[in-house]
Short mmCIF file of C-alpha atoms and ligand atoms in Angstrom, two decimals:
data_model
loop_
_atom_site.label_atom_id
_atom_site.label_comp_id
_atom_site.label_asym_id
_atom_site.label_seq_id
_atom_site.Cartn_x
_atom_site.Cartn_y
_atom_site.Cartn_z
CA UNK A 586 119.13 151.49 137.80
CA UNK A 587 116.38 149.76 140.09
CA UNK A 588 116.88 145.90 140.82
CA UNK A 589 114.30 144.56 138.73
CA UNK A 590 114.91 141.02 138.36
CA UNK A 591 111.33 140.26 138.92
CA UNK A 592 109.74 142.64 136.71
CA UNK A 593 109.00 142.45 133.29
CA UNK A 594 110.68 145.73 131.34
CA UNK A 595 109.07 145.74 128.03
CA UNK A 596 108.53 148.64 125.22
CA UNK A 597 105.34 147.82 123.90
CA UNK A 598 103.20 144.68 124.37
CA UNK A 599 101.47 144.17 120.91
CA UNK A 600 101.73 140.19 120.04
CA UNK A 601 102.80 137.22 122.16
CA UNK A 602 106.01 136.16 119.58
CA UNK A 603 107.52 139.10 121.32
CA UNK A 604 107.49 137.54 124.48
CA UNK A 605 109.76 134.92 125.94
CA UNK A 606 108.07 132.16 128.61
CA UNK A 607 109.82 133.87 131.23
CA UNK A 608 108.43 136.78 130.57
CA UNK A 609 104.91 135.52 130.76
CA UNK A 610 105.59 133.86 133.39
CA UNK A 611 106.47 136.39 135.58
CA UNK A 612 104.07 138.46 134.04
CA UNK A 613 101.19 136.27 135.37
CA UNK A 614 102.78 135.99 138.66
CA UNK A 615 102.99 140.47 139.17
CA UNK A 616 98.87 139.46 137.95
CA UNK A 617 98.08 137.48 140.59
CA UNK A 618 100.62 139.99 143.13
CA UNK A 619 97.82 142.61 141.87
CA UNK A 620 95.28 140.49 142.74
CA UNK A 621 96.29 139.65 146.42
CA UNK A 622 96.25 143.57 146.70
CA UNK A 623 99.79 144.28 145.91
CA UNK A 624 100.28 148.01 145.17
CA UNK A 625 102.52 149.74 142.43
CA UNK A 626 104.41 152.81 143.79
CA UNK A 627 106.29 154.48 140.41
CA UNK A 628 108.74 157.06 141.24
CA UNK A 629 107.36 159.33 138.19
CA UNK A 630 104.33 161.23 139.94
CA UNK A 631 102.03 161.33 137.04
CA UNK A 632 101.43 159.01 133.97
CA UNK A 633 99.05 159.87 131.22
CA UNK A 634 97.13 157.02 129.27
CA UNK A 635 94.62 157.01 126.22
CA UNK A 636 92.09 153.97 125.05
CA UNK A 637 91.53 154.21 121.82
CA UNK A 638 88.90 151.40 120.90
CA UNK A 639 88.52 152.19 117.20
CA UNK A 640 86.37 148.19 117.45
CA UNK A 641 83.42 147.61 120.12
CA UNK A 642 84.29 146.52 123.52
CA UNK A 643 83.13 146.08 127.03
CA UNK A 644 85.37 143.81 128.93
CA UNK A 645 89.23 144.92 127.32
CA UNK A 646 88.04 148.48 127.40
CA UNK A 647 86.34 149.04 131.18
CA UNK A 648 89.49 146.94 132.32
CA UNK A 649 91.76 148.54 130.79
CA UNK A 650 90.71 151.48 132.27
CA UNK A 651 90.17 149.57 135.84
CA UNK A 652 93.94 148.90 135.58
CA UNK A 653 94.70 152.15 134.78
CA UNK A 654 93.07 153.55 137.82
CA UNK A 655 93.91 150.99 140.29
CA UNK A 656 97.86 152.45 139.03
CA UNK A 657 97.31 155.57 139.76
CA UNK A 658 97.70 156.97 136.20
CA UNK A 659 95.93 159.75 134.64
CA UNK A 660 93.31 158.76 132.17
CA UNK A 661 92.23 160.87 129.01
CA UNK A 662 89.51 160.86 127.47
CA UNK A 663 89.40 159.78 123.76
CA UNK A 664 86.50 159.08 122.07
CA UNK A 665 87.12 157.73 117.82
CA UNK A 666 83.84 158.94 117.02
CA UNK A 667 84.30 162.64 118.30
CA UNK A 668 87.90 162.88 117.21
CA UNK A 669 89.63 163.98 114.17
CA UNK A 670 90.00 160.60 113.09
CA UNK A 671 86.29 161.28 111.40
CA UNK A 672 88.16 164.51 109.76
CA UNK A 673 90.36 161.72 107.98
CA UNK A 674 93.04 161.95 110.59
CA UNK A 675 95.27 158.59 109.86
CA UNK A 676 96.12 155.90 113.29
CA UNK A 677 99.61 157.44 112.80
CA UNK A 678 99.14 160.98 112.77
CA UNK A 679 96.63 160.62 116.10
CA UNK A 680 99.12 158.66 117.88
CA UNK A 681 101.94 160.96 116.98
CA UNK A 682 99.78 164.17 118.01
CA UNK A 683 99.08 162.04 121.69
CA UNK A 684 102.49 161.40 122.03
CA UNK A 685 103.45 165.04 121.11
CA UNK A 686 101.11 166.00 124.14
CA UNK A 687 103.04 163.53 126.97
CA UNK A 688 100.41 160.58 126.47
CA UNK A 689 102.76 157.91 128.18
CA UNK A 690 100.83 154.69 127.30
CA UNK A 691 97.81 153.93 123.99
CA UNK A 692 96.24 150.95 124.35
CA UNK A 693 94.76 150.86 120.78
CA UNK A 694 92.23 148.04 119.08
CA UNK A 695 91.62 148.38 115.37
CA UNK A 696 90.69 146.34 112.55
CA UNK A 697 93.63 146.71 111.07
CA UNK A 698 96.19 143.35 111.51
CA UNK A 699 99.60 144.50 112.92
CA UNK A 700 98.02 148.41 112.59
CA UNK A 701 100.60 148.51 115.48
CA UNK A 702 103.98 148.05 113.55
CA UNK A 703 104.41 151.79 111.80
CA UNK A 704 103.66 153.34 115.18
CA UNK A 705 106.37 151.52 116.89
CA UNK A 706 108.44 151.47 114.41
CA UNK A 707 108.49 155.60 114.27
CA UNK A 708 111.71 157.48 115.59
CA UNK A 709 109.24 160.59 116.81
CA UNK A 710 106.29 158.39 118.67
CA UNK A 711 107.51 158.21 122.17
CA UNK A 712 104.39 156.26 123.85
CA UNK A 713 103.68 153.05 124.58
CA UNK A 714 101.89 150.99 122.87
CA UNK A 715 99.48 147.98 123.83
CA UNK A 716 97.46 145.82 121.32
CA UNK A 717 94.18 145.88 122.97
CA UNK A 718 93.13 143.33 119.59
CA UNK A 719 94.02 143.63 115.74
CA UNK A 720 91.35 142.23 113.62
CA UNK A 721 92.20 138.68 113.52
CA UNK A 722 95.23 138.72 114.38
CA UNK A 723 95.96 139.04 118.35
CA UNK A 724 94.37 139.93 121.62
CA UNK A 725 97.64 139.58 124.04
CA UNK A 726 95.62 140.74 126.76
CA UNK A 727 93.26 138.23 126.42
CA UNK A 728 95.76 135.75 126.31
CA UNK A 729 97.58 136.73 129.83
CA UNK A 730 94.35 136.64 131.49
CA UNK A 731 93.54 133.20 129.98
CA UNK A 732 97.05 132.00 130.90
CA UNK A 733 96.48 133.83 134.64
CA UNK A 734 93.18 131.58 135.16
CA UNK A 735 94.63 128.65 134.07
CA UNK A 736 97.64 129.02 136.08
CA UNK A 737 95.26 130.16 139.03
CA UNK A 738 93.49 126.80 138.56
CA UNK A 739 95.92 123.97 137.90
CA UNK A 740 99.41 125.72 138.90
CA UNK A 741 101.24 124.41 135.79
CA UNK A 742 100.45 124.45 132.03
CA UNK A 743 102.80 121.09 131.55
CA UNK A 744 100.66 118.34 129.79
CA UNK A 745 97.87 120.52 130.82
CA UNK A 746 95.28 119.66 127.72
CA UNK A 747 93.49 122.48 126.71
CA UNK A 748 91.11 122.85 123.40
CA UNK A 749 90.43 125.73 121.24
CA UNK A 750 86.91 125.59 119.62
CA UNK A 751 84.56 127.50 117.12
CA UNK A 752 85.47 129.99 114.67
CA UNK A 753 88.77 129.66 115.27
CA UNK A 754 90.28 131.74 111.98
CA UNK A 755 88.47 134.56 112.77
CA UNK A 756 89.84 134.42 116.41
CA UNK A 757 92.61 136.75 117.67
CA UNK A 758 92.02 135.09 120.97
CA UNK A 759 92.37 131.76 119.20
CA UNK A 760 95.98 132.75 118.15
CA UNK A 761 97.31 134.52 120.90
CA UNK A 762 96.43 131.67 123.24
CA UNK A 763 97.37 128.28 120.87
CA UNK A 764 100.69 129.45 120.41
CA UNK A 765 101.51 130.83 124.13
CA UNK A 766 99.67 127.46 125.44
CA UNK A 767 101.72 125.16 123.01
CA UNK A 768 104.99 126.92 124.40
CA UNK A 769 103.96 126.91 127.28
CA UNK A 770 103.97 122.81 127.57
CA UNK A 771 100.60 122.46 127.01
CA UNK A 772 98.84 119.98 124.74
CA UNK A 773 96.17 121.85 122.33
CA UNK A 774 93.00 120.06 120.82
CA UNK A 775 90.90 122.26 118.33
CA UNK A 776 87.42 121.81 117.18
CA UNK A 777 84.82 123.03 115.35
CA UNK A 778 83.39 123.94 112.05
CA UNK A 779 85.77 123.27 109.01
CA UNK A 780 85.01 126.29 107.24
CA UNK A 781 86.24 128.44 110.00
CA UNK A 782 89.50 125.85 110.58
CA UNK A 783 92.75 126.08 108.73
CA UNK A 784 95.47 123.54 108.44
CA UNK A 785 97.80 125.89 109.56
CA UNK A 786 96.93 125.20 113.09
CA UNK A 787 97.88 122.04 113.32
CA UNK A 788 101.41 123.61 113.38
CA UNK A 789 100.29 123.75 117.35
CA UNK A 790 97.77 121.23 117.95
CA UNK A 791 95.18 118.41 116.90
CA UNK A 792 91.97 118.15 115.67
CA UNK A 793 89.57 116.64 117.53
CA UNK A 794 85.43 115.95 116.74
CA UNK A 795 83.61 117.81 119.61
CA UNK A 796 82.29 114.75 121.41
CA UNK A 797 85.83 113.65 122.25
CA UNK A 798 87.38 116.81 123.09
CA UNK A 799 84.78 117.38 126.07
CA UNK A 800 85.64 114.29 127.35
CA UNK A 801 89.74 114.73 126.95
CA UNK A 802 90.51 117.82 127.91
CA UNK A 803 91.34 119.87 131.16
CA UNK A 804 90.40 122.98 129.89
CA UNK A 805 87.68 124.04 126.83
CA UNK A 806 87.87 127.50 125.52
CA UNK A 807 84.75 128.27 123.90
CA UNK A 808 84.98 130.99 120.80
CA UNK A 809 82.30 133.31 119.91
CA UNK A 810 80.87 133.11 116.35
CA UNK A 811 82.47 136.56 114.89
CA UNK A 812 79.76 137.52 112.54
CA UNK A 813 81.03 140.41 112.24
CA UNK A 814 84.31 138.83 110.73
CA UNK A 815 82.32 136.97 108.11
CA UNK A 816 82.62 139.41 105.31
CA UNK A 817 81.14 136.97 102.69
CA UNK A 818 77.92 137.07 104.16
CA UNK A 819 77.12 133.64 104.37
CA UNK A 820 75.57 132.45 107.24
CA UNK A 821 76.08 128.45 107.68
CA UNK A 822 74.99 127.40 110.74
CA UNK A 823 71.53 128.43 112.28
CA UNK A 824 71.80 129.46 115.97
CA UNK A 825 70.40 125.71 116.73
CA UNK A 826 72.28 124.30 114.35
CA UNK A 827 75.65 125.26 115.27
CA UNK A 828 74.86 124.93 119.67
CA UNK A 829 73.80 121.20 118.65
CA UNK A 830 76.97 120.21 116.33
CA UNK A 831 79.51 122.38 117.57
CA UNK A 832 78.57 124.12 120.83
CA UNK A 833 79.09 123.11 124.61
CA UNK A 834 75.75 121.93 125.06
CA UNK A 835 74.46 120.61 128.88
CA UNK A 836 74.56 117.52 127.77
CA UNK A 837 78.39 117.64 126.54
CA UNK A 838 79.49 119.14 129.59
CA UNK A 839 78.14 116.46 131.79
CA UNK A 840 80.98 114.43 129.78
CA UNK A 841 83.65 117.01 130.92
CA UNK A 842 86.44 115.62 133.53
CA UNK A 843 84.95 116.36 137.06
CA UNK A 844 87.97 118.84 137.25
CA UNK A 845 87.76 120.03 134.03
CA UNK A 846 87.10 124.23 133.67
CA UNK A 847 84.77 125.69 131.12
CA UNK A 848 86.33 129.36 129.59
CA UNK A 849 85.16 131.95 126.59
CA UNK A 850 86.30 135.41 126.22
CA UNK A 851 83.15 137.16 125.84
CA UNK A 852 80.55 138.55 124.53
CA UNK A 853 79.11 135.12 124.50
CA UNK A 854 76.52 134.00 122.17
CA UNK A 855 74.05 132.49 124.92
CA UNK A 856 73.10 129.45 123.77
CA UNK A 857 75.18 129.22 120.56
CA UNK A 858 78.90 128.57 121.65
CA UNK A 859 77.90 126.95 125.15
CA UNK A 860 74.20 126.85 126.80
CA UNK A 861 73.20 129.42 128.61
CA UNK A 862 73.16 128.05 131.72
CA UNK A 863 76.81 127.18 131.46
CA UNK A 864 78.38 130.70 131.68
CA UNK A 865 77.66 130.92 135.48
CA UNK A 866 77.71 127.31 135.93
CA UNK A 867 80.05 125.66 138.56
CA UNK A 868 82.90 124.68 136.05
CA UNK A 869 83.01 127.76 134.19
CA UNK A 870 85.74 130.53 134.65
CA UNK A 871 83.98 133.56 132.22
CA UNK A 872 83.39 135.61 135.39
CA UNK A 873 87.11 134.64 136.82
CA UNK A 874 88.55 135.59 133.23
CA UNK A 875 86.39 139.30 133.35
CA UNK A 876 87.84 139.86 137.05
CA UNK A 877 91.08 138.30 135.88
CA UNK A 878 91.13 141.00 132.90
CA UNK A 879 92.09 143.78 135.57
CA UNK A 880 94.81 142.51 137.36
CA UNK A 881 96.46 141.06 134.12
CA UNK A 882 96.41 144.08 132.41
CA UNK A 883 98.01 146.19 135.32
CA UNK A 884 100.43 143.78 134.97
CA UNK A 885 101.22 144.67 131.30
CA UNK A 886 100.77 148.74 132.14
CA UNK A 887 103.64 148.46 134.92
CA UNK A 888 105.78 146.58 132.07
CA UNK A 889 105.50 149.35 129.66
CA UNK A 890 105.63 152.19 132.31
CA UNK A 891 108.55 150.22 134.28
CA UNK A 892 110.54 150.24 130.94
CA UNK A 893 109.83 154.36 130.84
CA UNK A 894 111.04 155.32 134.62
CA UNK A 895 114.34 153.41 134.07
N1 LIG B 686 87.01 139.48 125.34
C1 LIG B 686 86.96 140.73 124.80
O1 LIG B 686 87.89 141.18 124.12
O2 LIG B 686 85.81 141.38 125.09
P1 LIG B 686 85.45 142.86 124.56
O3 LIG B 686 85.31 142.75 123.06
O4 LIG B 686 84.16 143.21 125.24
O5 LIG B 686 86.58 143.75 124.92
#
Protein backbone atom coordinates (compact mmCIF):
# COMPACT_ATOMS: atom_id res chain seq x y z
CA UNK A 1 0.00 0.00 0.00
CA UNK A 2 1.48 3.54 -1.05
CA UNK A 3 1.32 6.39 1.70
CA UNK A 4 -1.31 8.39 0.32
CA UNK A 5 -2.45 10.64 2.91
CA UNK A 6 -2.50 13.48 0.53
CA UNK A 7 -4.26 12.01 -2.27
CA UNK A 8 -7.68 11.70 -2.93
CA UNK A 9 -8.59 7.70 -3.64
CA UNK A 10 -11.96 7.77 -5.11
CA UNK A 11 -14.05 5.15 -7.42
CA UNK A 12 -15.88 7.30 -9.55
CA UNK A 13 -16.43 11.09 -9.36
CA UNK A 14 -20.09 11.60 -10.61
CA UNK A 15 -21.85 14.26 -8.07
CA UNK A 16 -20.38 16.46 -5.33
CA UNK A 17 -22.75 14.70 -2.26
CA UNK A 18 -20.20 12.02 -2.72
CA UNK A 19 -17.52 14.06 -1.65
CA UNK A 20 -16.47 15.10 1.81
CA UNK A 21 -14.76 18.91 2.24
CA UNK A 22 -11.62 17.25 2.75
CA UNK A 23 -11.72 15.67 -0.13
CA UNK A 24 -12.25 18.76 -2.18
CA UNK A 25 -10.03 20.31 -0.52
CA UNK A 26 -7.22 18.43 -1.22
CA UNK A 27 -8.48 17.86 -4.46
CA UNK A 28 -8.06 21.57 -5.38
CA UNK A 29 -4.77 21.71 -3.77
CA UNK A 30 -3.19 18.29 -6.25
CA UNK A 31 -5.08 21.16 -9.01
CA UNK A 32 -3.11 23.84 -8.32
CA UNK A 33 0.24 21.08 -7.66
CA UNK A 34 -0.68 20.39 -11.54
CA UNK A 35 -0.64 23.74 -12.26
CA UNK A 36 2.82 24.75 -10.76
CA UNK A 37 4.02 21.85 -13.12
CA UNK A 38 3.84 19.02 -10.76
CA UNK A 39 4.08 15.67 -12.63
CA UNK A 40 2.11 12.32 -12.01
CA UNK A 41 4.37 9.21 -12.26
CA UNK A 42 1.73 5.95 -11.93
CA UNK A 43 3.43 2.75 -11.47
CA UNK A 44 0.87 1.03 -14.09
CA UNK A 45 2.66 1.81 -17.55
CA UNK A 46 -0.38 2.33 -19.60
CA UNK A 47 -3.96 3.67 -18.86
CA UNK A 48 -6.70 3.69 -21.41
CA UNK A 49 -9.48 6.50 -21.34
CA UNK A 50 -12.71 7.18 -23.50
CA UNK A 51 -14.86 10.69 -23.77
CA UNK A 52 -17.99 10.00 -24.51
CA UNK A 53 -19.85 13.45 -24.99
CA UNK A 54 -23.27 12.11 -25.95
CA UNK A 55 -24.24 16.50 -25.27
CA UNK A 56 -22.14 19.38 -27.15
CA UNK A 57 -19.02 20.58 -25.63
CA UNK A 58 -15.87 22.52 -26.11
CA UNK A 59 -14.33 23.44 -22.87
CA UNK A 60 -15.16 19.89 -20.53
CA UNK A 61 -14.37 17.89 -23.61
CA UNK A 62 -10.79 19.44 -25.10
CA UNK A 63 -9.83 19.49 -21.27
CA UNK A 64 -10.66 16.54 -20.49
CA UNK A 65 -8.65 15.29 -23.01
CA UNK A 66 -5.73 18.00 -22.12
CA UNK A 67 -5.70 16.22 -18.71
CA UNK A 68 -5.61 13.08 -20.09
CA UNK A 69 -2.53 13.76 -22.08
CA UNK A 70 -0.66 15.87 -19.75
CA UNK A 71 -1.07 12.10 -17.53
CA UNK A 72 0.31 10.22 -19.80
CA UNK A 73 -2.74 7.99 -20.50
CA UNK A 74 -3.79 6.51 -23.66
CA UNK A 75 -6.71 8.16 -25.29
CA UNK A 76 -9.38 6.36 -27.58
CA UNK A 77 -11.19 7.56 -29.83
CA UNK A 78 -15.03 7.49 -29.45
CA UNK A 79 -17.17 9.29 -31.44
CA UNK A 80 -21.51 8.85 -30.36
CA UNK A 81 -22.39 9.65 -33.74
CA UNK A 82 -20.22 6.88 -35.52
CA UNK A 83 -20.79 4.29 -32.84
CA UNK A 84 -23.26 1.65 -32.27
CA UNK A 85 -25.05 3.73 -30.00
CA UNK A 86 -26.95 4.95 -33.46
CA UNK A 87 -27.55 0.95 -33.99
CA UNK A 88 -29.68 1.33 -30.65
CA UNK A 89 -26.79 0.25 -28.50
CA UNK A 90 -28.03 1.33 -24.75
CA UNK A 91 -25.27 3.78 -22.29
CA UNK A 92 -24.96 0.42 -20.44
CA UNK A 93 -24.21 -2.03 -22.94
CA UNK A 94 -21.37 0.60 -24.56
CA UNK A 95 -19.83 1.10 -21.30
CA UNK A 96 -19.83 -2.56 -20.47
CA UNK A 97 -18.32 -3.48 -24.06
CA UNK A 98 -15.36 -0.47 -23.17
CA UNK A 99 -14.79 -1.90 -20.04
CA UNK A 100 -14.70 -5.49 -21.49
CA UNK A 101 -11.82 -4.06 -23.78
CA UNK A 102 -9.45 -2.57 -20.62
CA UNK A 103 -10.94 1.11 -20.98
CA UNK A 104 -9.65 2.21 -17.42
CA UNK A 105 -11.50 5.58 -17.09
CA UNK A 106 -15.22 7.08 -19.22
CA UNK A 107 -15.77 10.38 -18.67
CA UNK A 108 -19.41 10.39 -19.98
CA UNK A 109 -22.01 13.59 -20.41
CA UNK A 110 -25.58 12.73 -21.29
CA UNK A 111 -28.89 14.09 -20.95
CA UNK A 112 -29.89 11.69 -18.90
CA UNK A 113 -29.96 12.87 -14.82
CA UNK A 114 -27.93 10.36 -12.71
CA UNK A 115 -27.50 8.21 -16.32
CA UNK A 116 -24.39 7.37 -14.18
CA UNK A 117 -25.97 5.23 -11.29
CA UNK A 118 -26.72 1.66 -13.28
CA UNK A 119 -23.17 1.79 -14.63
CA UNK A 120 -21.64 2.04 -11.29
CA UNK A 121 -23.80 0.21 -9.73
CA UNK A 122 -22.95 -3.02 -12.17
CA UNK A 123 -20.85 -6.00 -10.64
CA UNK A 124 -19.22 -6.62 -14.42
CA UNK A 125 -18.30 -2.71 -15.37
CA UNK A 126 -14.82 -2.38 -14.11
CA UNK A 127 -14.03 1.38 -15.36
CA UNK A 128 -14.18 4.45 -13.96
CA UNK A 129 -16.53 6.64 -14.25
CA UNK A 130 -16.60 10.61 -14.33
CA UNK A 131 -19.77 12.80 -14.79
CA UNK A 132 -18.55 15.11 -17.35
CA UNK A 133 -22.53 16.80 -16.85
CA UNK A 134 -26.07 15.04 -16.51
CA UNK A 135 -28.77 17.13 -17.92
CA UNK A 136 -29.60 19.33 -15.12
CA UNK A 137 -28.42 17.73 -12.67
CA UNK A 138 -24.42 18.09 -12.08
CA UNK A 139 -21.25 19.20 -13.72
CA UNK A 140 -18.61 18.18 -10.77
CA UNK A 141 -15.95 19.19 -12.94
CA UNK A 142 -17.15 22.41 -13.35
CA UNK A 143 -17.56 22.81 -9.87
CA UNK A 144 -13.71 21.90 -8.83
CA UNK A 145 -12.52 24.31 -11.27
CA UNK A 146 -14.88 27.02 -9.94
CA UNK A 147 -13.87 26.12 -6.37
CA UNK A 148 -9.90 26.02 -7.73
CA UNK A 149 -10.32 29.82 -9.00
CA UNK A 150 -11.90 30.93 -6.14
CA UNK A 151 -9.53 29.40 -3.85
CA UNK A 152 -6.68 30.69 -6.28
CA UNK A 153 -8.15 34.18 -5.72
CA UNK A 154 -9.17 34.75 -2.12
CA UNK A 155 -7.38 31.61 -0.32
CA UNK A 156 -10.48 30.73 1.77
CA UNK A 157 -14.18 30.18 0.93
CA UNK A 158 -15.17 31.25 4.79
CA UNK A 159 -17.78 34.15 4.64
CA UNK A 160 -16.59 34.40 1.15
CA UNK A 161 -20.08 35.77 -0.56
CA UNK A 162 -20.59 34.40 -3.74
CA UNK A 163 -23.98 34.65 -6.02
CA UNK A 164 -25.45 32.29 -8.40
CA UNK A 165 -27.46 34.05 -11.22
CA UNK A 166 -29.69 33.32 -14.36
CA UNK A 167 -31.36 30.24 -15.25
CA UNK A 168 -30.47 28.70 -12.38
CA UNK A 169 -32.97 25.36 -12.58
CA UNK A 170 -31.75 24.48 -15.68
CA UNK A 171 -28.11 24.73 -14.31
CA UNK A 172 -26.02 21.64 -13.43
CA UNK A 173 -23.30 24.12 -12.74
CA UNK A 174 -25.76 26.00 -10.56
CA UNK A 175 -26.11 22.84 -8.32
CA UNK A 176 -22.89 21.43 -8.17
CA UNK A 177 -21.41 24.73 -7.05
CA UNK A 178 -24.39 26.15 -4.39
CA UNK A 179 -24.17 23.19 -2.46
CA UNK A 180 -20.16 22.62 -2.44
CA UNK A 181 -19.91 26.62 -1.83
CA UNK A 182 -22.56 26.54 1.06
CA UNK A 183 -20.42 23.63 2.69
CA UNK A 184 -17.77 25.00 2.03
CA UNK A 185 -18.46 28.21 4.50
CA UNK A 186 -19.48 30.31 1.98
CA UNK A 187 -22.46 32.65 1.94
CA UNK A 188 -24.65 32.17 -1.43
CA UNK A 189 -26.91 35.01 -2.98
CA UNK A 190 -29.03 33.92 -6.10
CA UNK A 191 -30.66 36.00 -8.67
CA UNK A 192 -32.43 36.13 -11.58
CA UNK A 193 -35.56 35.41 -13.43
CA UNK A 194 -38.38 33.73 -11.28
CA UNK A 195 -39.45 31.40 -13.78
CA UNK A 196 -36.14 29.76 -13.94
CA UNK A 197 -35.81 29.97 -9.76
CA UNK A 198 -37.16 27.40 -7.39
CA UNK A 199 -37.73 27.67 -3.71
CA UNK A 200 -35.82 24.78 -3.19
CA UNK A 201 -32.68 26.75 -3.30
CA UNK A 202 -33.10 28.66 -0.64
CA UNK A 203 -32.25 25.40 1.25
CA UNK A 204 -28.53 26.99 0.47
CA UNK A 205 -28.84 30.55 0.00
CA UNK A 206 -30.83 33.97 -0.45
CA UNK A 207 -32.45 35.73 -2.92
CA UNK A 208 -31.30 38.78 -3.85
CA UNK A 209 -32.71 41.54 -6.78
CA UNK A 210 -29.71 41.94 -9.21
CA UNK A 211 -28.86 45.53 -8.34
CA UNK A 212 -27.90 44.50 -4.81
CA UNK A 213 -26.15 41.39 -5.42
CA UNK A 214 -23.45 43.26 -7.68
CA UNK A 215 -22.85 45.45 -5.08
CA UNK A 216 -22.65 42.60 -2.09
CA UNK A 217 -20.90 40.03 -3.28
CA UNK A 218 -17.18 38.82 -3.67
CA UNK A 219 -17.78 36.67 -6.35
CA UNK A 220 -20.79 36.66 -9.31
CA UNK A 221 -21.20 33.56 -11.29
CA UNK A 222 -22.95 34.39 -14.33
CA UNK A 223 -25.26 31.36 -15.92
CA UNK A 224 -25.88 30.93 -19.50
CA UNK A 225 -29.53 31.00 -20.71
CA UNK A 226 -29.93 27.03 -21.56
CA UNK A 227 -32.28 27.28 -24.43
CA UNK A 228 -31.74 24.24 -25.15
CA UNK A 229 -33.19 23.12 -21.66
CA UNK A 230 -36.38 25.04 -22.27
CA UNK A 231 -38.47 22.26 -23.63
CA UNK A 232 -41.75 24.32 -23.49
CA UNK A 233 -40.69 26.52 -26.06
CA UNK A 234 -41.39 29.68 -24.63
CA UNK A 235 -39.09 32.24 -25.02
CA UNK A 236 -39.56 35.12 -22.19
CA UNK A 237 -36.99 37.37 -22.29
CA UNK A 238 -35.66 39.01 -25.59
CA UNK A 239 -31.83 39.02 -25.81
CA UNK A 240 -32.15 42.91 -24.64
CA UNK A 241 -34.56 42.27 -22.41
CA UNK A 242 -33.05 39.79 -20.24
CA UNK A 243 -28.98 41.65 -20.46
CA UNK A 244 -30.98 44.87 -19.13
CA UNK A 245 -33.08 43.15 -16.12
CA UNK A 246 -31.07 40.32 -15.32
CA UNK A 247 -27.62 40.39 -16.95
CA UNK A 248 -24.15 41.85 -15.74
CA UNK A 249 -24.40 44.83 -17.67
CA UNK A 250 -21.17 47.60 -17.73
CA UNK A 251 -22.97 49.62 -15.86
CA UNK A 252 -23.68 46.95 -12.93
CA UNK A 253 -20.25 45.94 -12.79
CA UNK A 254 -18.93 49.36 -12.16
CA UNK A 255 -21.02 48.72 -8.78
CA UNK A 256 -19.00 45.47 -8.12
CA UNK A 257 -16.48 45.58 -4.92
CA UNK A 258 -13.08 46.81 -6.38
CA UNK A 259 -11.94 43.18 -5.44
CA UNK A 260 -14.80 41.56 -6.48
CA UNK A 261 -14.22 38.64 -9.54
CA UNK A 262 -16.60 38.23 -12.41
CA UNK A 263 -17.01 34.10 -13.43
CA UNK A 264 -19.44 32.03 -16.07
CA UNK A 265 -18.83 28.60 -17.24
CA UNK A 266 -19.15 29.03 -20.83
CA UNK A 267 -20.39 29.15 -23.80
CA UNK A 268 -21.40 32.61 -22.91
CA UNK A 269 -24.21 34.39 -24.42
CA UNK A 270 -22.22 37.72 -25.36
CA UNK A 271 -24.15 40.30 -24.36
CA UNK A 272 -27.06 38.42 -22.72
CA UNK A 273 -25.73 37.01 -19.31
CA UNK A 274 -22.86 39.75 -18.96
CA UNK A 275 -21.73 42.44 -21.78
CA UNK A 276 -19.48 41.53 -24.02
CA UNK A 277 -16.82 43.41 -23.07
CA UNK A 278 -16.85 41.86 -19.65
CA UNK A 279 -15.61 38.30 -20.49
CA UNK A 280 -11.98 39.55 -21.00
CA UNK A 281 -12.41 42.40 -18.78
CA UNK A 282 -9.98 42.97 -15.79
CA UNK A 283 -12.31 41.38 -13.05
CA UNK A 284 -13.35 38.48 -14.90
CA UNK A 285 -11.93 34.87 -14.34
CA UNK A 286 -13.76 32.96 -17.69
CA UNK A 287 -10.28 32.56 -19.22
CA UNK A 288 -8.70 31.49 -15.60
CA UNK A 289 -11.76 28.97 -15.19
CA UNK A 290 -11.02 27.44 -19.13
CA UNK A 291 -7.15 27.12 -18.12
CA UNK A 292 -8.27 26.10 -14.65
CA UNK A 293 -10.49 23.23 -16.38
CA UNK A 294 -7.14 21.24 -17.14
CA UNK A 295 -5.40 21.07 -14.11
CA UNK A 296 -8.68 20.37 -12.08
CA UNK A 297 -9.61 17.64 -14.02
CA UNK A 298 -6.12 15.84 -13.86
CA UNK A 299 -6.75 16.16 -10.49
CA UNK A 300 -9.98 14.07 -10.58
CA UNK A 301 -8.25 11.43 -13.33
CA UNK A 302 -5.31 10.69 -10.73
CA UNK A 303 -8.25 10.12 -8.04
CA UNK A 304 -9.95 7.54 -10.04
CA UNK A 305 -6.70 5.98 -11.50
CA UNK A 306 -4.93 6.28 -7.89
CA UNK A 307 -7.91 4.22 -6.48
CA UNK A 308 -7.11 1.46 -9.51
CA UNK A 309 -3.09 0.99 -8.92
CA UNK A 310 -3.69 0.37 -5.17
N1 LIG B 1 -18.63 24.84 -19.15
C1 LIG B 1 -18.85 23.78 -19.96
O1 LIG B 1 -19.29 22.71 -19.53
O2 LIG B 1 -18.55 24.03 -21.26
P1 LIG B 1 -18.76 22.98 -22.46
O3 LIG B 1 -20.25 22.75 -22.58
O4 LIG B 1 -18.16 23.64 -23.66
O5 LIG B 1 -18.07 21.72 -22.07
Amino acid sequence: MKNVNDRVILKHFVSVERLSNQEVMKLIRRSEAFKRGVSWQPEKAQFFAANLFFENSTRTHTSFETAERKLGLEVLSFDTSSSSVQKGETLYDTILTLSALGTDVCVIRHSEESFYQPLIDSKTIKTHIINGGDGSGQHPSQCLLDLMTIYEEFGNFDSLKVAIVGDIIHSRVAKSNMQMLRRLGAEVYFSGPEEWFSKEFLAYGTYMPIDEVVQTVDVIMMLRVQHERHHDGKQLFSKETYHQKYGLTKERANLMKESAIIMHPAPVNRDVELASELVEAKQSRIVTQMTNGVYARMAILEAVLTDFIL
